[in-house]
Coordinates of C-alpha atoms in Angstrom, one line a residue:
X1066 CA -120.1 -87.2 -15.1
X1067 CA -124.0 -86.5 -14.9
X1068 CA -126.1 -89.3 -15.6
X1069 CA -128.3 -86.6 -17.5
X1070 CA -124.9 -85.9 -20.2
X1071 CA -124.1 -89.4 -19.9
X1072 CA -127.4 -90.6 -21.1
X1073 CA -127.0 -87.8 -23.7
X1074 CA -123.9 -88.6 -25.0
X1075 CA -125.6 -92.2 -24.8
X1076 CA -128.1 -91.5 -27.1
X1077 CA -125.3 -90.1 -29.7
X1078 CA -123.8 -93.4 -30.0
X1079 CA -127.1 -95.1 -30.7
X1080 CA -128.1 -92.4 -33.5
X1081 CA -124.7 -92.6 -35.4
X1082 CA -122.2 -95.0 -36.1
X1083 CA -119.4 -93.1 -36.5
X1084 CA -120.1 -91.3 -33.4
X1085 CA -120.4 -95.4 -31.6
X1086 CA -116.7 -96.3 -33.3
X1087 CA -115.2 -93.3 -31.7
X1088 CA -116.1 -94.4 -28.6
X1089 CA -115.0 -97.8 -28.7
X1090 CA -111.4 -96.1 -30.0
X1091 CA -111.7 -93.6 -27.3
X1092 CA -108.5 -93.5 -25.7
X1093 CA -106.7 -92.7 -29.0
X1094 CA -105.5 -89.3 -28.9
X1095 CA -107.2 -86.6 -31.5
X1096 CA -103.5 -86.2 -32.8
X1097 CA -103.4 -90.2 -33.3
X1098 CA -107.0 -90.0 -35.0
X1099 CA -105.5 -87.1 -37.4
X1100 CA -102.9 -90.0 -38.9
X1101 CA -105.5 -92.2 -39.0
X1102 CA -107.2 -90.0 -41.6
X1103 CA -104.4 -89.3 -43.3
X1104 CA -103.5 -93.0 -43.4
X1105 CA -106.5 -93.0 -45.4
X1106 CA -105.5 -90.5 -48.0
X1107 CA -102.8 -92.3 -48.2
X1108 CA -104.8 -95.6 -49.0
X1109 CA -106.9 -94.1 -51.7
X1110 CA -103.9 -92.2 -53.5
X1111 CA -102.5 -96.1 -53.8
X1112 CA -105.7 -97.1 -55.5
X1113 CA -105.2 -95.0 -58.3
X1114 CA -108.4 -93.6 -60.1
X1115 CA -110.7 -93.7 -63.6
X1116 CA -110.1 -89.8 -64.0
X1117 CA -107.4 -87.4 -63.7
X1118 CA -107.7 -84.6 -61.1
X1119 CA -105.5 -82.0 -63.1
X1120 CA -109.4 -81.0 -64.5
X1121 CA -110.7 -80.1 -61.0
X1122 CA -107.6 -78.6 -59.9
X1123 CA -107.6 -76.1 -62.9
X1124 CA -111.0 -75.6 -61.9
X1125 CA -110.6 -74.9 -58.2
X1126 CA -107.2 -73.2 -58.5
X1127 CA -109.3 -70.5 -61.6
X1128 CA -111.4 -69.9 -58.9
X1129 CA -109.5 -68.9 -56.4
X1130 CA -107.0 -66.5 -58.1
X1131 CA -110.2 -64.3 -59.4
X1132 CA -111.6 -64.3 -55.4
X1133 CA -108.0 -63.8 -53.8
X1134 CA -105.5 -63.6 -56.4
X1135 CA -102.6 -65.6 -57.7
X1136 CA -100.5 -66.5 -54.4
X1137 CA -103.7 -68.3 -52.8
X1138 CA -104.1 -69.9 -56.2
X1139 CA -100.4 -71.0 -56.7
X1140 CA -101.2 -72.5 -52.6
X1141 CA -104.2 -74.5 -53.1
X1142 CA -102.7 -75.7 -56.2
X1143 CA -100.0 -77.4 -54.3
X1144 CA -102.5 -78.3 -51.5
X1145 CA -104.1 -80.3 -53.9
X1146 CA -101.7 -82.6 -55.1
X1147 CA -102.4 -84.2 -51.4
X1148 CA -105.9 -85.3 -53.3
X1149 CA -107.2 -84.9 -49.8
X1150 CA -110.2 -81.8 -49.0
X1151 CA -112.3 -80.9 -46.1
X1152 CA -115.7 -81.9 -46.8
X1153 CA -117.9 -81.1 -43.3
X1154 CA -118.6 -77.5 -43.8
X1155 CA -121.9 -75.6 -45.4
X1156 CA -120.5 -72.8 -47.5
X1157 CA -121.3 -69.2 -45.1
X1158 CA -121.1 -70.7 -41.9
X1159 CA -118.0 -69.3 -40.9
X1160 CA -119.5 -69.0 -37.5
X1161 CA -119.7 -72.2 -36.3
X1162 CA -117.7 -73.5 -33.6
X1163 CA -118.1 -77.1 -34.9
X1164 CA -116.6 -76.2 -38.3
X1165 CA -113.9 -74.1 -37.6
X1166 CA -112.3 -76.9 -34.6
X1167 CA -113.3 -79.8 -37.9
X1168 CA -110.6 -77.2 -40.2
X1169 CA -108.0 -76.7 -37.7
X1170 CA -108.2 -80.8 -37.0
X1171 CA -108.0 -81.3 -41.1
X1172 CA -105.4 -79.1 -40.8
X1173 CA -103.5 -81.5 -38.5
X1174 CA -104.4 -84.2 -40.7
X1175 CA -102.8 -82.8 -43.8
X1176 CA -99.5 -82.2 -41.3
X1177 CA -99.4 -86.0 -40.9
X1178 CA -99.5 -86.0 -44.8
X1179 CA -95.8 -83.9 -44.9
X1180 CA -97.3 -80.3 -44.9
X1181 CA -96.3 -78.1 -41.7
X1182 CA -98.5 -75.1 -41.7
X1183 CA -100.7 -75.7 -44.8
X1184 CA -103.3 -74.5 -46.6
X1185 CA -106.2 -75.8 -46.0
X1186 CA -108.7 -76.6 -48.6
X1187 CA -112.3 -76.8 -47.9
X1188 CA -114.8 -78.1 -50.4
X1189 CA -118.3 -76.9 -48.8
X1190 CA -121.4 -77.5 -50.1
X1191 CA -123.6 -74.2 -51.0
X1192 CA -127.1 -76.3 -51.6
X1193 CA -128.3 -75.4 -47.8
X1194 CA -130.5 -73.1 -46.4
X1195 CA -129.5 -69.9 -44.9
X1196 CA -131.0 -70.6 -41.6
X1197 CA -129.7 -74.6 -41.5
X1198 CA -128.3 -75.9 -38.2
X1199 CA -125.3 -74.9 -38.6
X1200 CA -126.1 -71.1 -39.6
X1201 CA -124.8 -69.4 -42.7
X1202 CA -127.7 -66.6 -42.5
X1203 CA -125.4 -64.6 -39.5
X1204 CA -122.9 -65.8 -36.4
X1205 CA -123.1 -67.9 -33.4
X1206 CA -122.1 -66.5 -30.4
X1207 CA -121.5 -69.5 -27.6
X1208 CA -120.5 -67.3 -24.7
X1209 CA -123.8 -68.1 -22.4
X1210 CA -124.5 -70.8 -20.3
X1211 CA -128.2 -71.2 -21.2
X1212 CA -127.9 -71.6 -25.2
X1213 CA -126.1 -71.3 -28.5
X1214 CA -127.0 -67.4 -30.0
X1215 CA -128.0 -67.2 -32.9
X1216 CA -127.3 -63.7 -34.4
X1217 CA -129.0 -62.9 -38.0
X1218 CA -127.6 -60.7 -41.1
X1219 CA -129.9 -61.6 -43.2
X1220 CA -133.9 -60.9 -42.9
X1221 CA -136.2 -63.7 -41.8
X1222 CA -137.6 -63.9 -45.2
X1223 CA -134.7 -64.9 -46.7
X1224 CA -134.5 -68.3 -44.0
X1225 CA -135.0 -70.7 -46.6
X1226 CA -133.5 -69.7 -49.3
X1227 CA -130.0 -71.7 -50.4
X1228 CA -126.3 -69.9 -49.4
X1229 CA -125.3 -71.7 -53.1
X1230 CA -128.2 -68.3 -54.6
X1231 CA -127.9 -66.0 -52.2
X1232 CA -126.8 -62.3 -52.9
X1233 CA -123.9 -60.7 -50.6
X1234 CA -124.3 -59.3 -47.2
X1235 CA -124.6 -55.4 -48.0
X1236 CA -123.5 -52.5 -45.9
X1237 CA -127.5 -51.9 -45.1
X1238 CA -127.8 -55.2 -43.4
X1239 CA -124.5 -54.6 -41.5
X1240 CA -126.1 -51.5 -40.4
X1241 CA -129.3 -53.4 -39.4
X1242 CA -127.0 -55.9 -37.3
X1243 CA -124.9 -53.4 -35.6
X1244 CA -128.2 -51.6 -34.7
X1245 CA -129.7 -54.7 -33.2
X1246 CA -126.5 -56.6 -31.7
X1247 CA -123.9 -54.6 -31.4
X1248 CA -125.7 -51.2 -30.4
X1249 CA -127.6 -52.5 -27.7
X1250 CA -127.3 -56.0 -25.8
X1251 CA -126.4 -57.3 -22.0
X1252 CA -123.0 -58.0 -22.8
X1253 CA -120.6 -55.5 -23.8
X1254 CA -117.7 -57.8 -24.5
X1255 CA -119.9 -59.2 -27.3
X1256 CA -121.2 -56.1 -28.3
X1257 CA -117.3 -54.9 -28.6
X1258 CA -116.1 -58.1 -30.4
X1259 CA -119.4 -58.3 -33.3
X1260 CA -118.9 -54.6 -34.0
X1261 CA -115.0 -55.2 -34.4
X1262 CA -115.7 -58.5 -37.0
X1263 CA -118.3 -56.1 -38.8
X1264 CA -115.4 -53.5 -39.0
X1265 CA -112.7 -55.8 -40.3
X1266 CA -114.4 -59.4 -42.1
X1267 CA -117.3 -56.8 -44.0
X1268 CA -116.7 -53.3 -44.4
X1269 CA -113.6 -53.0 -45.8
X1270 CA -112.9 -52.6 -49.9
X1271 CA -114.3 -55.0 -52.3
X1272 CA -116.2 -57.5 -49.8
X1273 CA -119.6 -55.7 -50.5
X1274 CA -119.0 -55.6 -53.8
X1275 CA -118.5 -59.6 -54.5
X1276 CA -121.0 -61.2 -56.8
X1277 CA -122.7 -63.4 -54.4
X1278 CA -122.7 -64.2 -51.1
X1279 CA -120.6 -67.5 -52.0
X1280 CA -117.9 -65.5 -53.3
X1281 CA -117.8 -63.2 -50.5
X1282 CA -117.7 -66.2 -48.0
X1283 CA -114.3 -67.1 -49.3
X1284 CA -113.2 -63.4 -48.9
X1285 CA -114.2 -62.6 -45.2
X1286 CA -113.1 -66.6 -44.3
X1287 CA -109.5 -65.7 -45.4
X1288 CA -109.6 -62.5 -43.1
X1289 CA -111.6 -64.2 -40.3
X1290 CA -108.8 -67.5 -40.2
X1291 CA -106.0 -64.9 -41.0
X1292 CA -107.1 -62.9 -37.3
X1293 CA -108.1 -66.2 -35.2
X1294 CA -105.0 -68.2 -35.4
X1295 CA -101.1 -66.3 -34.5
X1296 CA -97.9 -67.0 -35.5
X1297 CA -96.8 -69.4 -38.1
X1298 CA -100.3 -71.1 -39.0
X1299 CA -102.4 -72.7 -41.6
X1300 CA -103.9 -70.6 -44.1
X1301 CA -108.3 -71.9 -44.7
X1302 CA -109.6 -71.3 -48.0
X1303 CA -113.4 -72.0 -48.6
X1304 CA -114.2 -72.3 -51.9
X1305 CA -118.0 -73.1 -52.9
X1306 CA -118.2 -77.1 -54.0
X1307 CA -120.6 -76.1 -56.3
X1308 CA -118.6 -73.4 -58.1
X1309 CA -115.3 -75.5 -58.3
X1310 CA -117.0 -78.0 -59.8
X1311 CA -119.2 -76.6 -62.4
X1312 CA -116.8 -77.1 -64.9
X1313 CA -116.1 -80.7 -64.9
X1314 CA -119.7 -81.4 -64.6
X1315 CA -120.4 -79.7 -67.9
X1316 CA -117.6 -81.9 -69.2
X1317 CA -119.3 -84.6 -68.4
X1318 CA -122.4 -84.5 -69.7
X1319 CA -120.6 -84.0 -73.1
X1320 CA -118.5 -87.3 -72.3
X1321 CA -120.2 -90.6 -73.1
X1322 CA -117.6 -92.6 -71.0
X1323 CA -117.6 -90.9 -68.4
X1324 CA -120.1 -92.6 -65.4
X1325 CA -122.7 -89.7 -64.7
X1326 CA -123.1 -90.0 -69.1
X1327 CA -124.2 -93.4 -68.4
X1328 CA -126.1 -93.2 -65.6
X1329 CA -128.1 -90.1 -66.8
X1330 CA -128.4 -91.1 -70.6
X1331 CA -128.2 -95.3 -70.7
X1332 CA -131.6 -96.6 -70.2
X1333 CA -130.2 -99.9 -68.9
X1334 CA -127.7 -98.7 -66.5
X1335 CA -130.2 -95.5 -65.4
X1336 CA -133.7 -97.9 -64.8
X1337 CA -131.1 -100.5 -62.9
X1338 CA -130.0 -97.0 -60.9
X1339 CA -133.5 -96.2 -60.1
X1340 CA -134.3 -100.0 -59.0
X1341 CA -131.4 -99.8 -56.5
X1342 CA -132.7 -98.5 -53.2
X1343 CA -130.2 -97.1 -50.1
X1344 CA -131.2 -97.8 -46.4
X1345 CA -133.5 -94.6 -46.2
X1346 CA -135.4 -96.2 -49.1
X1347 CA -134.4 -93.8 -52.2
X1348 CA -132.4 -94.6 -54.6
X1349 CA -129.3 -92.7 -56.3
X1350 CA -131.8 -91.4 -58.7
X1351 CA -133.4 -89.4 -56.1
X1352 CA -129.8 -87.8 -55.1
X1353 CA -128.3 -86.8 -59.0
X1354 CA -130.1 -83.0 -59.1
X1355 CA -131.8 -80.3 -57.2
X1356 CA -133.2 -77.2 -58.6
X1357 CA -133.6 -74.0 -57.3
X1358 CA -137.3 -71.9 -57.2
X1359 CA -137.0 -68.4 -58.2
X1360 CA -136.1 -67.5 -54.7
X1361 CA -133.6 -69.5 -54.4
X1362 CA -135.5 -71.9 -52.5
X1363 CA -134.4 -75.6 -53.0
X1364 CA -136.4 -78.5 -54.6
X1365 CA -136.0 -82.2 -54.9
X1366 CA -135.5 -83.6 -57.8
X1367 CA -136.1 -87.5 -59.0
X1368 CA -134.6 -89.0 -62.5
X1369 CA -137.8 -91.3 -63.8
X1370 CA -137.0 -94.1 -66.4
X1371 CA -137.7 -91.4 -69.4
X1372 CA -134.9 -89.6 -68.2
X1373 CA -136.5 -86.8 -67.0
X1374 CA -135.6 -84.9 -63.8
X1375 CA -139.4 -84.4 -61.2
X1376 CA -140.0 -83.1 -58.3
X1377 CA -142.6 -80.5 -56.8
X1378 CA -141.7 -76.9 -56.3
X1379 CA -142.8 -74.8 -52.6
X1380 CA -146.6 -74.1 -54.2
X1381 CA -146.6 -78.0 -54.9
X1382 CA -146.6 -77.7 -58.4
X1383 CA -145.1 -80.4 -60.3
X1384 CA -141.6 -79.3 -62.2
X1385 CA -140.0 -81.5 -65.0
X1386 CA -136.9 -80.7 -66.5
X1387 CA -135.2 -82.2 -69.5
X1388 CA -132.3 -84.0 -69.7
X1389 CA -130.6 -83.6 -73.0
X1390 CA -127.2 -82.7 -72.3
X1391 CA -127.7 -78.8 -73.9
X1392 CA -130.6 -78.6 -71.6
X1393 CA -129.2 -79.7 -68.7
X1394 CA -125.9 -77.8 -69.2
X1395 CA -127.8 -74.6 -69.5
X1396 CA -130.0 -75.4 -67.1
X1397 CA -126.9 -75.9 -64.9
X1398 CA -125.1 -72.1 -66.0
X1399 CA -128.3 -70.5 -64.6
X1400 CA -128.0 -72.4 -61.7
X1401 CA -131.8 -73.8 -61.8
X1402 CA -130.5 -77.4 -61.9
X1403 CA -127.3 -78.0 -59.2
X1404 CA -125.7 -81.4 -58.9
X1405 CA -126.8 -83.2 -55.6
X1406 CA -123.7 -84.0 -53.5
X1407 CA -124.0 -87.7 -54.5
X1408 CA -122.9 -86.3 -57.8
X1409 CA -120.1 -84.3 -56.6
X1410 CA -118.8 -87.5 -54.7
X1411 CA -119.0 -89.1 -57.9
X1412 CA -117.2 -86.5 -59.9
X1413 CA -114.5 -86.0 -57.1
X1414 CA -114.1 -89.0 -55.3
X1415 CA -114.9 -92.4 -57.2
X1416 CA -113.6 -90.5 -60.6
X1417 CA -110.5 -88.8 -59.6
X1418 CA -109.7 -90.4 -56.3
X1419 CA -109.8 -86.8 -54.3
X1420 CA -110.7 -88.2 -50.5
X1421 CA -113.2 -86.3 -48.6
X1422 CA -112.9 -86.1 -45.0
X1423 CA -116.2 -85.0 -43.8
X1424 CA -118.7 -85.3 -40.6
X1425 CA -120.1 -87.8 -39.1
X1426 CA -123.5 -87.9 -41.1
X1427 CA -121.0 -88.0 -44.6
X1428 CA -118.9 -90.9 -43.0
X1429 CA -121.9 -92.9 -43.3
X1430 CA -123.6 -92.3 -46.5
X1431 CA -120.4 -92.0 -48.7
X1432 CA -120.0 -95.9 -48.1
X1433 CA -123.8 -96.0 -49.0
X1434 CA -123.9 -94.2 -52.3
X1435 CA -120.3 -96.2 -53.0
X1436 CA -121.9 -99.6 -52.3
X1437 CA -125.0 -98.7 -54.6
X1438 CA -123.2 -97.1 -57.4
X1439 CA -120.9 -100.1 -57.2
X1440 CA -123.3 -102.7 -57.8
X1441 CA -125.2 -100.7 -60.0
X1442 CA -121.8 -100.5 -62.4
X1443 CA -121.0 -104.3 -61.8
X1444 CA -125.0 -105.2 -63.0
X1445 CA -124.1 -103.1 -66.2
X1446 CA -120.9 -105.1 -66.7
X1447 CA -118.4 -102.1 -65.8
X1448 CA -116.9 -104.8 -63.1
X1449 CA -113.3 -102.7 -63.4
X1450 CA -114.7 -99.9 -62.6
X1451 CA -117.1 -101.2 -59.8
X1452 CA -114.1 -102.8 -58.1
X1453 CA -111.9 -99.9 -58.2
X1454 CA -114.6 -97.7 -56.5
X1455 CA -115.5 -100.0 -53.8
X1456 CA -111.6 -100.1 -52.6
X1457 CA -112.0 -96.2 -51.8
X1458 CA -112.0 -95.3 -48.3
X1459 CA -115.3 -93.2 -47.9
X1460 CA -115.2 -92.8 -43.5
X1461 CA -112.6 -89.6 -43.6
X1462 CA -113.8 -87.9 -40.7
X1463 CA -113.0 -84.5 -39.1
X1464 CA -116.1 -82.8 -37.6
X1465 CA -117.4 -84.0 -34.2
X1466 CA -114.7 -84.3 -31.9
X1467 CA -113.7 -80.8 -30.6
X1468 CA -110.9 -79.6 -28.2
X1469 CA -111.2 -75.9 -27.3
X1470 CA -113.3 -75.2 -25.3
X1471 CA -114.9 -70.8 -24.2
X1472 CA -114.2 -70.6 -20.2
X1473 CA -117.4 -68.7 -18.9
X1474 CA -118.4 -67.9 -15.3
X1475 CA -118.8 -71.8 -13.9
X1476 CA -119.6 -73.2 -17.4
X1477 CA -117.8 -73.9 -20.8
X1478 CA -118.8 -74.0 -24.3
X1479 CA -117.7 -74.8 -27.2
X1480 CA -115.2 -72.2 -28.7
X1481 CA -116.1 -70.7 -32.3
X1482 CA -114.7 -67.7 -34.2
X1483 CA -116.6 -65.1 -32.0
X1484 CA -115.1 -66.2 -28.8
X1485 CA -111.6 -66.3 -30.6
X1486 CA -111.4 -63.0 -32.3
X1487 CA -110.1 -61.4 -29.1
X1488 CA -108.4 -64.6 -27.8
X1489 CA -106.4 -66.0 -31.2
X1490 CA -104.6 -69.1 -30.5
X1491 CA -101.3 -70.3 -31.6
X1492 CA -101.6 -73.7 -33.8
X1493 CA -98.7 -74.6 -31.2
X1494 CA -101.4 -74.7 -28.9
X1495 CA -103.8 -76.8 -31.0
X1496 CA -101.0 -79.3 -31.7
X1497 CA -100.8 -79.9 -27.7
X1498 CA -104.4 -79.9 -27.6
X1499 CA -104.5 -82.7 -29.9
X1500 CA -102.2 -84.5 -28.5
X1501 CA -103.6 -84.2 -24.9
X1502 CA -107.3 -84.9 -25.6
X1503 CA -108.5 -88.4 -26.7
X1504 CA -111.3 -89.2 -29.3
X1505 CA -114.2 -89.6 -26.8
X1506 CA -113.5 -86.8 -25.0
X1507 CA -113.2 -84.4 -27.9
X1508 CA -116.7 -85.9 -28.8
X1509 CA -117.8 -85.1 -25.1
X1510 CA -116.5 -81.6 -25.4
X1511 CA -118.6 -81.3 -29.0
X1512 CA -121.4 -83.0 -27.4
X1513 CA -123.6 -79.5 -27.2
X1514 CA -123.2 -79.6 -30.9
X1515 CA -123.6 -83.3 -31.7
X1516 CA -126.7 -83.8 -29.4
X1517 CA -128.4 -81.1 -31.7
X1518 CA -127.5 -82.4 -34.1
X1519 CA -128.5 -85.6 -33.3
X1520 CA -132.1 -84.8 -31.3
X1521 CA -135.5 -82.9 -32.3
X1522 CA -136.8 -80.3 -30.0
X1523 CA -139.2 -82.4 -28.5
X1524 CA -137.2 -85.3 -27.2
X1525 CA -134.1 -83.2 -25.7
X1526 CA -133.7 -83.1 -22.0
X1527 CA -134.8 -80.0 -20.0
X1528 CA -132.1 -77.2 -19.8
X1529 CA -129.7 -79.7 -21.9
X1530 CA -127.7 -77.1 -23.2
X1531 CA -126.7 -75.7 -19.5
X1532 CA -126.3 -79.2 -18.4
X1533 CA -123.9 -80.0 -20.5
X1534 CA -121.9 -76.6 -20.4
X1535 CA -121.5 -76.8 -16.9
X1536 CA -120.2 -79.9 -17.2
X1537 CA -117.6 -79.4 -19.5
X1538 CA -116.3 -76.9 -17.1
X1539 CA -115.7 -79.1 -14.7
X1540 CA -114.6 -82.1 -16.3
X1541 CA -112.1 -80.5 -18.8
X1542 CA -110.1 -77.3 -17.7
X1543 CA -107.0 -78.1 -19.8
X1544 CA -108.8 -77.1 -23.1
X1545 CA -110.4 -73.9 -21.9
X1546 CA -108.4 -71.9 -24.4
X1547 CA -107.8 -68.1 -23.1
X1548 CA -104.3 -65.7 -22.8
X1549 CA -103.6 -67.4 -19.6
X1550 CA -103.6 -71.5 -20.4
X1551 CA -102.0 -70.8 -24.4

């Protein structure tokens, strides 16, 4: 291997732990590293939980039989009883390579956990901007050697504004894309493949009519899944976190027992919350809320020891919100207050014992937020419920290691929906591919992804992106997925 992608790959390990651990299990197979996650679910169904999940599944299961109907509802609902969901994604980015090979691998996990062919469900958070690293505003094309494309539906001027308030992509910006991408462009086998997912994911009945463009993200995921994998396969449903859980939040806040109560509304508990600090130097009460401006553009919210939720909106003009729990709820309805992910992990995981297998970034601050919150319960005297959180397993981890990989002229990239539509693959294959590939490897074969993730523009290595495709190609032609290798 290079020394220029070995001193990349290097500098991955030092930036993450997770990323370091999988390395030093290397040699374990991806299909042996699916168990291992599901060994986890496992662990955390045995500990039992303070809440029961029947709430959120009545939630999540409501939601999806008004997007799809009732068969996906009656699916996730058994999906569910696993108390295990996919975590890594952003809600809209349905185009990223990273993402889709993280659900197929959670897929495999929830095989090891007595379900052959599931559905897949995956929790994503809609509190990120359109134009984040992993893309919601449009698709990522992968098929060059020189760089990741980056292929906009949605205007410039709608960049920062947050997937979780963003309107549906309409026909006119359809039009705009095919005019711009599909129309015109150097390579026609892209241009034929982005005017064929515009065709089938978008203009068909009902997805330009869905109420926002969260909603409509679970309606072209279904198609887009349903055309990339053949034969007997998983089914991916993408449900916004923030929707599903809406209505359990709201519960809460009219709960006094329950722990976000407390922690919002008990001076004690919320002034020890606010004293407790996490490695980046916050503290939980920095991660309960956001609020949206009237853009949709997000900003940070703090709890003070009044109780009051402050931050400063885009113009720098300070924003308070009250707290009462009528406030807050409505507040919450019109979706200008959204719970911080913290508070979803609270609601989902420490509550009702639902394990999240996330991305390497969430595998490291979920043990974070459970060791503050822990201590923060224990100082208040809720020692039960302190010790039943800590014995969660927080590091379920599914997005990083990759194992497909797009076979170009002398190079290979990672292989998202774009280079799959005219290449489906059967989850036969992806079961071998597990199997065949060990941990570090599928790290090495994410490592375009994971470096960026990982770096800022100004410290990454000249022509990083080529480096590493090219050598991907020659170090791993087994996982080059095209007609002739399936």
């Amino acid at each position: 291997m290079t020394n220029g992608v070995i001193r990349m790959a290097e500098l991955c390990r030092q930036r993450n732990e997770m990323v370091n651990a999988s390395y030093a299990l290397g040699q374990m197979s991806l299909d042996s590293f699916a168990q291992v996650q599901a060994d986890k679910v496992r662990h955390n169904r045995q500990v039992g939980s303070l809440r029961d999940a029947s709430d959120f599944e009545a939630s999540a299961v409501a939601l999806t039989r008004k997007l799809l109907g009732d068969e996906d509802a009656e699916k996730l609902q058994d999906a569910l009883k696993e108390k295990a969901i996919c975590t890594a994604d952003h809600h809209g980015s349905l185009y990223c390579s990273q993402f889709l090979q993280s659900d197929l691998l959670f897929a495999l996990i929830m095989e090891k956990l007595g379900k052959r062919n599931p559905y897949v469900p995956v929790l994503a958070a809609g509190q990120v901007e359109l134009e984040n690293s992993t893309y919601s505003r449009g698709f990522s094309a992968y098929a060059s050697r020189e760089n990741k494309q980056f292929l906009p539906l949605f205007p410039a001027k709608y960049s920062v504004q947050l997937a979780s308030h963003a309107a549906p992509v309409s026909s006119e910006m359809i039009d705009r894309f095919r005019k711009r991408f599909v129309n015109d462009g150097e390579d026609p086998e892209l241009r034929r493949v982005l005017g064929e997912m515009c065709q089938e994911l978008y203009e068909s009945d009902g997805v330009f009519q869905a109420a926002t463009f969260s909603d409509q993200t679970t309606l072209v995921g279904k198609k887009l899944i349903g055309h990339l994998l053949t034969g007997e396969a998983p089914s991916v449903l993408y449900l916004e976190m923030e929707s599903a859980v809406q209505p359990i939040l709201l519960a809460e806040l009219e709960d006094e027992t329950s722990i976000l109560y407390r922690l919002l509304y008990n001076r004690e508990i919320r002034n020890r919350m606010i004293q407790t600090k996490l490695p980046d130097g916050l503290s939980l009460a920095d991660y309960l809320f956001r609020a949206a401006d009237e853009k949709g553009r997000k900003i940070m919210l703090s709890l003070n020891e009044e109780g009051v939720l402050t931050g400063h909106d885009w113009r720098k003009e300070p924003v308070r919100f009250e707290t009462a729990p009528d406030v807050l709820a409505s507040l919450i309805r019109e979706k200008r207050v959204f719970p911080d992910v913290f508070v979803e992990t609270l609601l989902l995981l420490f509550e009702r014992g639902i394990t999240w297998i996330g991305g390497m970034f969430q595998a490291v601050y979920l043990p974070q937020w459970q060791t503050a919150l822990a201590a923060v319960l224990e100082a208040s005297g809720s020692d039960a419920e302190a010790d039943l959180i800590r014995a969660y397993d927080c590091t379920g981890y599914s997005c990083g290691p990759m194992m497909m990989l797009y076979q170009g002229d002398g190079f290979a990239t990672t292989a998202g929906p774009v280079e799959l539509w005219r290449n489906p693959v059967s989850f036969e294959r992806i079961r071998e591919l597990a199997k065949s590939t060990s941990l570090w490897d599928g790290h090495m074969i994410g490592l375009s992804e994971m470096y960026f993730d990982l770096t800022v523009r100004d410290e990454r290595e000249e022509d990083w992106y080529r480096k590493i495709a090219e050598e991907l190609y020659r170090r791993y032609p087994e996982n080059m997925v095209s007609y002739e290798n399936q």
